[in-house]
PDB file of C-alpha atoms in Angstrom:
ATOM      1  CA  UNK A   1       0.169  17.283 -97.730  1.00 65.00           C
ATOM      2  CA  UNK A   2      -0.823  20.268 -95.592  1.00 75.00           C
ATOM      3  CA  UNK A   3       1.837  23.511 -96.058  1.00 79.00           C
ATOM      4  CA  UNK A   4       0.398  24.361 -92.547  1.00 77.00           C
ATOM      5  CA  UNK A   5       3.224  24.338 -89.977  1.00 79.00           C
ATOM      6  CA  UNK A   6       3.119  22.324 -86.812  1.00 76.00           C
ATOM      7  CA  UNK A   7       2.483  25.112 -84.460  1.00 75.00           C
ATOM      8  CA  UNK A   8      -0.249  26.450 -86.940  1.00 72.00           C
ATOM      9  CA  UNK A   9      -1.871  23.278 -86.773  1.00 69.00           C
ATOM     10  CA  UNK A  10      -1.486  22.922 -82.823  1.00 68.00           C
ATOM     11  CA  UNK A  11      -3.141  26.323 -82.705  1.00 72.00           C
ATOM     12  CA  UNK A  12      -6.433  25.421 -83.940  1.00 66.00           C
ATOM     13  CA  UNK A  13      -6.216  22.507 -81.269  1.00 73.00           C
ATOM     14  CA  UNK A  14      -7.362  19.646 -84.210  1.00 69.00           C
ATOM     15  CA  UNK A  15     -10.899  18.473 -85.703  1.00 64.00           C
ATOM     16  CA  UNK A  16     -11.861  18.369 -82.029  1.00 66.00           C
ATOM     17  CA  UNK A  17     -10.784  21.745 -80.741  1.00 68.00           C
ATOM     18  CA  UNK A  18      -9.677  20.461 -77.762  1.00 74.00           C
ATOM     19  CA  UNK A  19      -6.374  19.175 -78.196  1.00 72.00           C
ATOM     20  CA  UNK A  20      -4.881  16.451 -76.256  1.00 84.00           C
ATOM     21  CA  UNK A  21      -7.116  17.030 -73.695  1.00 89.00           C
ATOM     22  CA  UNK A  22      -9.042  13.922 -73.833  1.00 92.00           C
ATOM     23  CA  UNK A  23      -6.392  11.601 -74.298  1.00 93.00           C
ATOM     24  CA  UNK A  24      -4.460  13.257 -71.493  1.00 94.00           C
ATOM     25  CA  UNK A  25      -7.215  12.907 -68.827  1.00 96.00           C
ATOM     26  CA  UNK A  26      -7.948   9.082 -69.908  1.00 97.00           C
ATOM     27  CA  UNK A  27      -4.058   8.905 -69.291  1.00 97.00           C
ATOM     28  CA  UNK A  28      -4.193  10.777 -65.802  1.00 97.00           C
ATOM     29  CA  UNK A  29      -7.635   9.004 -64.493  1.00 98.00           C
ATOM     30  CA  UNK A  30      -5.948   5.610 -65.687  1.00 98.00           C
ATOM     31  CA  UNK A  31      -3.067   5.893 -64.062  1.00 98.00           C
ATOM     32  CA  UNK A  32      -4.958   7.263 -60.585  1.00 98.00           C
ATOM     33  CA  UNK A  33      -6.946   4.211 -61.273  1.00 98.00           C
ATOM     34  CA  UNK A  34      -4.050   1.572 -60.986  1.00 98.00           C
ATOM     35  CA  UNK A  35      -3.680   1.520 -57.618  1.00 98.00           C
ATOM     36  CA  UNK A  36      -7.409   3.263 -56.288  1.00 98.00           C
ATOM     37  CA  UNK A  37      -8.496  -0.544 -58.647  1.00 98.00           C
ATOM     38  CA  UNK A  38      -5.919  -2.880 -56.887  1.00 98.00           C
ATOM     39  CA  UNK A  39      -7.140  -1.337 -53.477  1.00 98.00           C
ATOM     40  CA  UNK A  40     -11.153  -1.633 -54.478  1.00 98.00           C
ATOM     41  CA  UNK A  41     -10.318  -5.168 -55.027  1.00 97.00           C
ATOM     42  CA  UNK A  42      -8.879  -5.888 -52.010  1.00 97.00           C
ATOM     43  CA  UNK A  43     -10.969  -4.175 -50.166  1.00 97.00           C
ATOM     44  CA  UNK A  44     -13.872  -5.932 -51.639  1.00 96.00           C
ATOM     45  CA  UNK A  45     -12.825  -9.088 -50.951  1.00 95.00           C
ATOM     46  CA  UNK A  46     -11.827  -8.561 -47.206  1.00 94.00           C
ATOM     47  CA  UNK A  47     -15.710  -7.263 -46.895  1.00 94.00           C
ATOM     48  CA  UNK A  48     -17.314 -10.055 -48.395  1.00 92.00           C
ATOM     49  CA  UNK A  49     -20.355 -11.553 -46.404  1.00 89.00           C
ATOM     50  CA  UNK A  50     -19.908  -8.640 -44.699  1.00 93.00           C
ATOM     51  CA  UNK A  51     -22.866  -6.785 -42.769  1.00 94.00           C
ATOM     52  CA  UNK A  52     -24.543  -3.339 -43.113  1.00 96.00           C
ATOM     53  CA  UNK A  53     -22.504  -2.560 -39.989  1.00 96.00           C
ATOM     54  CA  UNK A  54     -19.191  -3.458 -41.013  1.00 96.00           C
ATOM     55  CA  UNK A  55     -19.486  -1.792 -44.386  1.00 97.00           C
ATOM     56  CA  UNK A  56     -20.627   1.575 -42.257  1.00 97.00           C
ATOM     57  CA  UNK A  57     -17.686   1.172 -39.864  1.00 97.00           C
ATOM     58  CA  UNK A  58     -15.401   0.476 -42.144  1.00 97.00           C
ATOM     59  CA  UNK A  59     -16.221   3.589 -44.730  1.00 97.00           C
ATOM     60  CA  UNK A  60     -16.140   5.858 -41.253  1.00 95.00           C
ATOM     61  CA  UNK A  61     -12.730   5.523 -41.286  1.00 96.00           C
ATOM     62  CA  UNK A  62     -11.211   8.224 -42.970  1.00 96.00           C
ATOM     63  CA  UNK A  63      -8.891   6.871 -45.573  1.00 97.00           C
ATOM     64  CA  UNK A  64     -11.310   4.356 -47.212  1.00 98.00           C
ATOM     65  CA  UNK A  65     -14.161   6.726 -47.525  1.00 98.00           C
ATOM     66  CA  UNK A  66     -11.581   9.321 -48.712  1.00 98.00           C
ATOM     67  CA  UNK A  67      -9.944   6.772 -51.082  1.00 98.00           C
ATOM     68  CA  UNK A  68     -13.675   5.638 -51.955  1.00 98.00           C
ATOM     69  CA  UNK A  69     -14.425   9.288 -53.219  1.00 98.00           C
ATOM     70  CA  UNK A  70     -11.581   9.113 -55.341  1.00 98.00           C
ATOM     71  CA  UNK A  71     -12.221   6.267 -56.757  1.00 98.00           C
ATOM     72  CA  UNK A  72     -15.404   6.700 -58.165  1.00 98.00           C
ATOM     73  CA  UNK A  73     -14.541  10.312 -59.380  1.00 98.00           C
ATOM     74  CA  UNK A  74     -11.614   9.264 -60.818  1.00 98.00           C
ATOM     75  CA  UNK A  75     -13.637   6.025 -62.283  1.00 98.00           C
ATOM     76  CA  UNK A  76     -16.777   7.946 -63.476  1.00 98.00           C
ATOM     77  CA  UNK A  77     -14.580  10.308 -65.293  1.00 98.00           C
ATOM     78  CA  UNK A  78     -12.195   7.439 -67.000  1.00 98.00           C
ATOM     79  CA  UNK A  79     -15.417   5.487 -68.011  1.00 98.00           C
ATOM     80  CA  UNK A  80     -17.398   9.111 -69.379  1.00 98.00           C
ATOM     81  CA  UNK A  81     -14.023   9.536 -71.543  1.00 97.00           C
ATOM     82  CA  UNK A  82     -14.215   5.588 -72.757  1.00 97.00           C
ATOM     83  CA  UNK A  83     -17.958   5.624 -72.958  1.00 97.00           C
ATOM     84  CA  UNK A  84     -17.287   8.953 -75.207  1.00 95.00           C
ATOM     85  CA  UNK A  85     -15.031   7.002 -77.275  1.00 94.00           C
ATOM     86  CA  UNK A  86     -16.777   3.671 -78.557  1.00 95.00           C
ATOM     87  CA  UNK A  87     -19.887   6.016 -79.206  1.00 95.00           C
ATOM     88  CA  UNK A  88     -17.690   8.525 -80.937  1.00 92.00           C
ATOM     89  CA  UNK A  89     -16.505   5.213 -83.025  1.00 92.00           C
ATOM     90  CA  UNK A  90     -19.704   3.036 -83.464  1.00 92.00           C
ATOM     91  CA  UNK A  91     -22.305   5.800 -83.782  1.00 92.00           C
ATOM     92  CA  UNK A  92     -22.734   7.254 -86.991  1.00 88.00           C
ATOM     93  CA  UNK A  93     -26.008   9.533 -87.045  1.00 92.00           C
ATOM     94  CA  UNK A  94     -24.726  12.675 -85.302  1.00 93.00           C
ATOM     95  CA  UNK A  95     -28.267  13.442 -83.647  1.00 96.00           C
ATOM     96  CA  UNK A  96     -28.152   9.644 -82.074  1.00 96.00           C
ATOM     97  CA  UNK A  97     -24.199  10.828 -81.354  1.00 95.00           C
ATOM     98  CA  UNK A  98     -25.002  13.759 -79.771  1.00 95.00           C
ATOM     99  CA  UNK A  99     -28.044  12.498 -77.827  1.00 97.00           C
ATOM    100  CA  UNK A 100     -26.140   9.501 -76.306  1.00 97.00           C
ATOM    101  CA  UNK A 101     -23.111  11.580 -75.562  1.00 96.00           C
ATOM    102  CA  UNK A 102     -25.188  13.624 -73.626  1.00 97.00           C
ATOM    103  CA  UNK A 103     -26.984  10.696 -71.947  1.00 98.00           C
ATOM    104  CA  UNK A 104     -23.320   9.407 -70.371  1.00 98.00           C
ATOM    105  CA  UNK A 105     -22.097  12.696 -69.520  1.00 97.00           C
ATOM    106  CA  UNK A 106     -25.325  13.254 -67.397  1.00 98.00           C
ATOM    107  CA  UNK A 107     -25.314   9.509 -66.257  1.00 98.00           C
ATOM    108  CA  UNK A 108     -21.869   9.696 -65.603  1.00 98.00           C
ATOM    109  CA  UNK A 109     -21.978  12.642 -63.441  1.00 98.00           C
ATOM    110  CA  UNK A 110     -24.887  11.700 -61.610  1.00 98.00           C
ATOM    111  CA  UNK A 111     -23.994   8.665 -60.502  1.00 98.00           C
ATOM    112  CA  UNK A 112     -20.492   9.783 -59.468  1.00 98.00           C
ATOM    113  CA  UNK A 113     -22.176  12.746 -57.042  1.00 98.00           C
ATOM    114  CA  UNK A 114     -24.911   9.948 -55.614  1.00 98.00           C
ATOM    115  CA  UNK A 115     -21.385   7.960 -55.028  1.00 98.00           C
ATOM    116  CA  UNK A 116     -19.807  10.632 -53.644  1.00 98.00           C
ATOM    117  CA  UNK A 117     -23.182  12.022 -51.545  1.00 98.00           C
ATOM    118  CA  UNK A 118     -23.632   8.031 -50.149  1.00 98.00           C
ATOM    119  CA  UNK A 119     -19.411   8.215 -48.961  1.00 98.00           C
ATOM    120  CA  UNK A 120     -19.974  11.183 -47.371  1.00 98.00           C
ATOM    121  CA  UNK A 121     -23.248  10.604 -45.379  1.00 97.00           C
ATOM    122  CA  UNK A 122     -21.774   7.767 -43.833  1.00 97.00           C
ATOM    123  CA  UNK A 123     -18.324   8.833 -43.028  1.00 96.00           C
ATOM    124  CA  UNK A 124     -20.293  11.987 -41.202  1.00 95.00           C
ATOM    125  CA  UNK A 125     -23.244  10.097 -40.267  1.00 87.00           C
ATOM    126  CA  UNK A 126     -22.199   8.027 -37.173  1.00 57.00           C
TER     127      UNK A 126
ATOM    128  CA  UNK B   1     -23.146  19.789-111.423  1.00 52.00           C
ATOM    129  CA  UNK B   2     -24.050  15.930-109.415  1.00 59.00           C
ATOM    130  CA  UNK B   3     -22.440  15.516-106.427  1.00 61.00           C
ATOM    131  CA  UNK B   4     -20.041  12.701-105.865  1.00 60.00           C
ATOM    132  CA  UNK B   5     -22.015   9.490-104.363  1.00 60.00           C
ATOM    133  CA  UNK B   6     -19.086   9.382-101.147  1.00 60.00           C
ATOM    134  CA  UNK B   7     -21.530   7.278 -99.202  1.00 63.00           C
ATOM    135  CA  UNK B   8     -21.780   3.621-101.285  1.00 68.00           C
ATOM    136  CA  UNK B   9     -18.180   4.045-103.190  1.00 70.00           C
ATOM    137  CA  UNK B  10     -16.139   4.702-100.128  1.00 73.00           C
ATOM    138  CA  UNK B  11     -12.986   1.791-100.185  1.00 72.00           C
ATOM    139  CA  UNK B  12     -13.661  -0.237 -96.477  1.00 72.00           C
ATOM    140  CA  UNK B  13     -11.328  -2.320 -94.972  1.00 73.00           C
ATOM    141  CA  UNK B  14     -11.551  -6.045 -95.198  1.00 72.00           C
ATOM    142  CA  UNK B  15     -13.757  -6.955 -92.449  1.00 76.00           C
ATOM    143  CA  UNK B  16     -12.222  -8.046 -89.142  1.00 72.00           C
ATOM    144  CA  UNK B  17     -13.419 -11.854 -89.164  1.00 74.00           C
ATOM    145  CA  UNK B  18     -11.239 -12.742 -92.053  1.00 81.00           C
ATOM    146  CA  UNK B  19      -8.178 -12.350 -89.886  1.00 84.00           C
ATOM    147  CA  UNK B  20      -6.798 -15.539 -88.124  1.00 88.00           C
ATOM    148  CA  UNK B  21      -7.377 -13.963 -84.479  1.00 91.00           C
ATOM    149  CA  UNK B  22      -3.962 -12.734 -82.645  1.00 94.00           C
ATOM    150  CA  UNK B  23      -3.706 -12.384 -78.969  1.00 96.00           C
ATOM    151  CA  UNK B  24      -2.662  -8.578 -79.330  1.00 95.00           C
ATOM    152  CA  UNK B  25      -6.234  -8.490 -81.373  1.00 94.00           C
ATOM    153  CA  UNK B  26      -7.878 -10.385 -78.419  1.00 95.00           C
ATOM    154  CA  UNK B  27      -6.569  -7.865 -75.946  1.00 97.00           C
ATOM    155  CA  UNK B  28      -7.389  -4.412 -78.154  1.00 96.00           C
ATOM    156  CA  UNK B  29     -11.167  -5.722 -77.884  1.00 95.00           C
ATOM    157  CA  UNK B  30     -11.410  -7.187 -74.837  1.00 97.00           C
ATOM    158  CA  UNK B  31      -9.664  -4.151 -73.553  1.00 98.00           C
ATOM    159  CA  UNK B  32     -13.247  -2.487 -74.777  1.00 97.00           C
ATOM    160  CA  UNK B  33     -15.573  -4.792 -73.741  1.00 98.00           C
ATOM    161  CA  UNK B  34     -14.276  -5.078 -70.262  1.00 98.00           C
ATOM    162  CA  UNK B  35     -14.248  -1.351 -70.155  1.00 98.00           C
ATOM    163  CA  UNK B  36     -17.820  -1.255 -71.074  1.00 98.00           C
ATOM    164  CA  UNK B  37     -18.443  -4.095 -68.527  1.00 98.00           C
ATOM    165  CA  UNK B  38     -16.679  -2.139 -65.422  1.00 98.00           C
ATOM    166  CA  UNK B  39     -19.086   0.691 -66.895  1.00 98.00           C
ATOM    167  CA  UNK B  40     -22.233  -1.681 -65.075  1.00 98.00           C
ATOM    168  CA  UNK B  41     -19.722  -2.539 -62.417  1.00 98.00           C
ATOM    169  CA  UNK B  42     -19.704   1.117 -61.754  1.00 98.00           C
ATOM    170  CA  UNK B  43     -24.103   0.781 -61.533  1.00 98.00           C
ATOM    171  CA  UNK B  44     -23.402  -1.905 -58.628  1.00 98.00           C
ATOM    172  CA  UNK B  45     -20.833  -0.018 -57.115  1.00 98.00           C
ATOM    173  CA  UNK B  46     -23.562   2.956 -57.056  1.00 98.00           C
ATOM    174  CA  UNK B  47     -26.384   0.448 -55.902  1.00 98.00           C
ATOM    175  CA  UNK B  48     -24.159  -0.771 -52.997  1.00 98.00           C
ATOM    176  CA  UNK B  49     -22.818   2.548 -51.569  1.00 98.00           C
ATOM    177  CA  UNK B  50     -26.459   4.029 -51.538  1.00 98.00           C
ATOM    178  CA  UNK B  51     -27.395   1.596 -50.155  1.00 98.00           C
ATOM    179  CA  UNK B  52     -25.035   1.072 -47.349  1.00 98.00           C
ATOM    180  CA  UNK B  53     -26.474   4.993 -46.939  1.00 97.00           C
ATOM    181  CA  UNK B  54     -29.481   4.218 -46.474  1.00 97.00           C
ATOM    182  CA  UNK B  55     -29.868   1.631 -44.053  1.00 96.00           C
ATOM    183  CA  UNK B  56     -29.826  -2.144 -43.229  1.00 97.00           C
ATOM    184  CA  UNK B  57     -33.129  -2.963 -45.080  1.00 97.00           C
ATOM    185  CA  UNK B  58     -31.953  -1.549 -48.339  1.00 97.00           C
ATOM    186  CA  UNK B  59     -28.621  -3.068 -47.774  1.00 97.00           C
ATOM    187  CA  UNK B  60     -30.332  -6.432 -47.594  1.00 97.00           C
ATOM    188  CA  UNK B  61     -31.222  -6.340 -50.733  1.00 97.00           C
ATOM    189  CA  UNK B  62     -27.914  -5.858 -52.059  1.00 97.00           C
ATOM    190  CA  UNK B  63     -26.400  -8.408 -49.579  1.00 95.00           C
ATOM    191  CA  UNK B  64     -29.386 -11.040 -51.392  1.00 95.00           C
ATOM    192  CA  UNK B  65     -28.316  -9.894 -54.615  1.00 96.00           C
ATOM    193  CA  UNK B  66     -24.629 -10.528 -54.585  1.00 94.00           C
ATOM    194  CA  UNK B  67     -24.696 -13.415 -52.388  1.00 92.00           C
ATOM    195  CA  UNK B  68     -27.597 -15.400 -54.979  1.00 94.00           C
ATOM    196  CA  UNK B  69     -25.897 -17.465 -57.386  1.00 95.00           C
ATOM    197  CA  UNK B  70     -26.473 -15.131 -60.103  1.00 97.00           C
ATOM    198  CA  UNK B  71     -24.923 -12.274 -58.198  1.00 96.00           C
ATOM    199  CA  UNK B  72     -21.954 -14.302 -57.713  1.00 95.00           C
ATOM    200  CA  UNK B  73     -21.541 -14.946 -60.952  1.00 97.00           C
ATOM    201  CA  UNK B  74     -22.037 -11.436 -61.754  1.00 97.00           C
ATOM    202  CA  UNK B  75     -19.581 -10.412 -59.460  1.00 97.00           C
ATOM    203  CA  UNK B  76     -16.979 -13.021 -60.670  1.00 97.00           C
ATOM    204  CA  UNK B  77     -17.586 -11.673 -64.094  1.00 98.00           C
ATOM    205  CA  UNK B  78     -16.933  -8.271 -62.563  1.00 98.00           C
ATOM    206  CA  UNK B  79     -13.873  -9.402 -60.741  1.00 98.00           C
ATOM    207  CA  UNK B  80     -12.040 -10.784 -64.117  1.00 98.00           C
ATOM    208  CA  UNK B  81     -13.106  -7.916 -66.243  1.00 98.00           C
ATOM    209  CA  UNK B  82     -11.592  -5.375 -63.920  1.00 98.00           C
ATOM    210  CA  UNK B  83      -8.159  -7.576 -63.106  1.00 98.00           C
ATOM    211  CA  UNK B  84      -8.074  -7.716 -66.764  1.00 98.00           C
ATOM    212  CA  UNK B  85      -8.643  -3.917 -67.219  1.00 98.00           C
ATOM    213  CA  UNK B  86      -6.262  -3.080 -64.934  1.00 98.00           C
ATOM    214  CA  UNK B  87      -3.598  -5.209 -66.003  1.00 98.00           C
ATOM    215  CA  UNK B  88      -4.203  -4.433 -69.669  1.00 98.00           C
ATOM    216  CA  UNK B  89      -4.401  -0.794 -68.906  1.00 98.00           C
ATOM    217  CA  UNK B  90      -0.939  -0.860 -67.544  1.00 98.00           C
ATOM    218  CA  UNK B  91      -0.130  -2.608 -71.054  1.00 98.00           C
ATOM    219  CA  UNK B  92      -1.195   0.624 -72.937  1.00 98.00           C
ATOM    220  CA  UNK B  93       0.130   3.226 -70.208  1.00 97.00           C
ATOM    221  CA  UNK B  94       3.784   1.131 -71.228  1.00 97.00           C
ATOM    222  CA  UNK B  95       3.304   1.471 -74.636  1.00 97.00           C
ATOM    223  CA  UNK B  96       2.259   5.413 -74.154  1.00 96.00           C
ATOM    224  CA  UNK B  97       6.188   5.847 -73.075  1.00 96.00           C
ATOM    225  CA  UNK B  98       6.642   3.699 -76.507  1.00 96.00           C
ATOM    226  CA  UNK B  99       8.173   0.420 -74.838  1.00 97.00           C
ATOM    227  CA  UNK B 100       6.321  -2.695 -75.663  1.00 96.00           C
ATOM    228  CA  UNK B 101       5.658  -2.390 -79.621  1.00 95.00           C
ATOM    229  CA  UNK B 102       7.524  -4.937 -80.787  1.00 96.00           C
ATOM    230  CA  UNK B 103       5.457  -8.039 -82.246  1.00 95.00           C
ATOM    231  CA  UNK B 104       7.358 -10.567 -79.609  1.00 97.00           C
ATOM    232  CA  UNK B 105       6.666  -8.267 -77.155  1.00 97.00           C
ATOM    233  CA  UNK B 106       3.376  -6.975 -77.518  1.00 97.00           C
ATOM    234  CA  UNK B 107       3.104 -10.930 -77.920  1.00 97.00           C
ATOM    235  CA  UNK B 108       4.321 -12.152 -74.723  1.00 98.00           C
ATOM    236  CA  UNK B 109       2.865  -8.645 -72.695  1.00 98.00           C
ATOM    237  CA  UNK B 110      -0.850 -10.045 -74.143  1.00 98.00           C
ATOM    238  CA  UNK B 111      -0.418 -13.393 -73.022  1.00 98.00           C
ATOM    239  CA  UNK B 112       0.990 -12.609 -69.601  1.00 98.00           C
ATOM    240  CA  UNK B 113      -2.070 -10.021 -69.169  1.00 98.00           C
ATOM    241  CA  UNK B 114      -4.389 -12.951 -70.094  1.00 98.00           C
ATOM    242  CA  UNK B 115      -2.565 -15.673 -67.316  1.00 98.00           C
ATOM    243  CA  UNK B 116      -2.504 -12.939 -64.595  1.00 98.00           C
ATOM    244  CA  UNK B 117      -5.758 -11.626 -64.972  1.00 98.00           C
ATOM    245  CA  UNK B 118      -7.398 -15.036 -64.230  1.00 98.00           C
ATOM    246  CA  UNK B 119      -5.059 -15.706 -61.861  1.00 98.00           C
ATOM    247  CA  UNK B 120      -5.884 -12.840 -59.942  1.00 98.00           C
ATOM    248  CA  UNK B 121      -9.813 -13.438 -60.223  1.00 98.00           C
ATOM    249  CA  UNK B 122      -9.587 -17.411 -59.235  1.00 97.00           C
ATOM    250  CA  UNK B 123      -6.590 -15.727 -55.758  1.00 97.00           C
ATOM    251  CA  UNK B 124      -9.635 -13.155 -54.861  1.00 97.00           C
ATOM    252  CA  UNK B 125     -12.642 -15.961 -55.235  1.00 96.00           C
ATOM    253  CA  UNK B 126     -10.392 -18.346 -52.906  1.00 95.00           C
ATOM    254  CA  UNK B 127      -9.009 -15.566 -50.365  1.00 95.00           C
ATOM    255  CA  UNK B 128     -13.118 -14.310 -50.435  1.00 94.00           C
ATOM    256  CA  UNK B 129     -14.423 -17.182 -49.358  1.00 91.00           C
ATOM    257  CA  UNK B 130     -12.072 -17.493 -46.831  1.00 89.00           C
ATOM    258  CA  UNK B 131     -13.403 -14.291 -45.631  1.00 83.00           C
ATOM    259  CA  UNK B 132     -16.835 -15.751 -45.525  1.00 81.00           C
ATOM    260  CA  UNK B 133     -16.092 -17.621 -42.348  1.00 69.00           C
ATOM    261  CA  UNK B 134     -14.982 -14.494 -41.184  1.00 61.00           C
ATOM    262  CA  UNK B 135     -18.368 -12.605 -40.469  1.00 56.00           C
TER     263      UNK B 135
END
C-alpha cells in the first residue's frame, strides 16, 4: 500500500509519464472511426469493379476525399496506438521493444502522409 | 550479498489453453487479431490510393490484384475483420461508460457481435456483386 495520495500519484503522470493520454486518443480515434469505418465500407462496395476513372471522379468530390483524409489519419493513428500496445505486451527485450516501436511509429506515419499526399493529388489534380 | 533469481521463480498464470474457451475470451483476442489484420488492410488501402494517384497502369495492377481469386479472398477476409472490429469496438467504447459487464451481458453483447459481423460481410459480398454489373 502506497501512503502517496491520489493527486501525488496523478502528478507524476504513472510508470509511463504520460498519463491517460494513450488510452484517451485510442478512445477518441475509435470513436471517429465508427462511422469514417461504416462509410469506408460502403463506399467500397459501391466502387467495386470500378475503373481508374471512377475512383478519380469520385475522390474529386470534396467530401469523400475530405472524409478519406480523415480516415486514414484517424486510422493510422488508432492502429500506431494498438500496434504500440501488443508490442508493449508481447515484446520483452527492451532494445527489440524500442526498435519495433520505432519501426510502427515511422511506418505508421509514413504511410498515413503517402495516404494523405495520394487524396490530395487527386482531389486537386483534375 | 546474491541477488534474488526474479527471472525463473516468478509465480505465472496458468496458461490460457487450459480454459474451456468463452465467447467473451473469443472476442478479447479476436478483437487483437483483427486489429492487427486491419493493420495490412491499412497497406492495401495505401497501395490502392497511390495508386489511383498515379495513373491507370498502376491502378491496373491493383484492379488484377483484388479482382484475382486470391484478392477476393483477401478482401473478404478484410471485410469480416473490420465489420468485426467495428462492431466489437463499439462493445468496449460501451463498457468504457461501464454498461455491459455483467457475465449475461457481456455474454449475449459477444455473441450478437459475432452474428452481425458476418452478417454484415456476407450483405456487402451480395450488394458488391451487384455492383459489378454496374461498371
Amino acid at each position: 500500500m502506497s501512503i502517496r495520495t491520489p493527486l501525488g500519484k496523478v502528478r507524476g503522470l504513472g510508470a509511463a509519464k504520460n498519463g491517460t493520454a494513450h488510452w484517451w486518443m485510442q478512445r477518441l480515434t475509435a470513436i471517429a472511426l465508427v462511422p469514417l469505418g461504416i462509410w469506408l465500407l460502403a463506399s467500397l462496395v459501391a466502387l467495386v469493379g470500378a475503373d481508374h476513372a471512377t475512383v478519380v471522379a469520385w475522390l474529386n468530390r470534396p467530401v469523400p476525399a475530405i472524409l478519406m483524409i480523415l480516415l486514414v489519419t484517424a486510422g493510422f493513428y488508432h492502429l500506431k496506438l494498438g500496434l504500440q500496445v501488443v508490442i508493449e505486451d508481447y515484446i520483452g527485450a527492451e532494445s527489440s521493444k524500442l526498435v519495433l516501436l520505432v519501426l510502427v511509429n515511422f511506418a505508421c506515419i509514413a504511410l498515413g502522409f503517402a495516404c494523405v499526399f495520394a487524396v490530395l493529388k487527386i482531389a486537386f489534380g483534375s | 550479498m546474491a541477488e534474488p533469481d526474479t527471472k525463473s521463480r516468478r509465480p505465472t498464470s496458468p496458461h490460457l489453453w487450459i480454459y474451456r474457451w468463452t465467447i467473451t475470451m473469443a472476442t478479447s483476442i479476436i478483437h487483437r487479431l483483427t486489429g492487427l489484420a486491419l493493420g495490412l488492410g491499412a497497406l492495401l488501402l495505401t497501395w490502392w490510393l497511390l495508386a489511383a494517384a498515379s495513373g491507370p497502369d498502376a491502378f491496373a495492377v491493383v484492379h488484377l490484384f483484388v479482382t484475382s481469386w486470391v484478392g477476393r479472398l483477401v478482401l473478404f477476409g478484410f471485410t469480416w475483420a473490420l465489420s468485426f472490429h467495428l462492431l466489437n469496438g463499439i462493445r468496449h467504447l460501451a463498457w468504457d461508460t461501464g454498461w455491459g459487464f455483467e457475465l449475461k451481458t457481456a455474454t449475449a453483447t459477444g455473441w450478437t457481435v459475432v452474428i452481425l459481423s458476418v452478417l454484415i460481410t456476407l450483405l456487402a459480398w451480395v450488394i458488391g456483386y451487384h455492383m459489378l454489373g454496374a461498371y
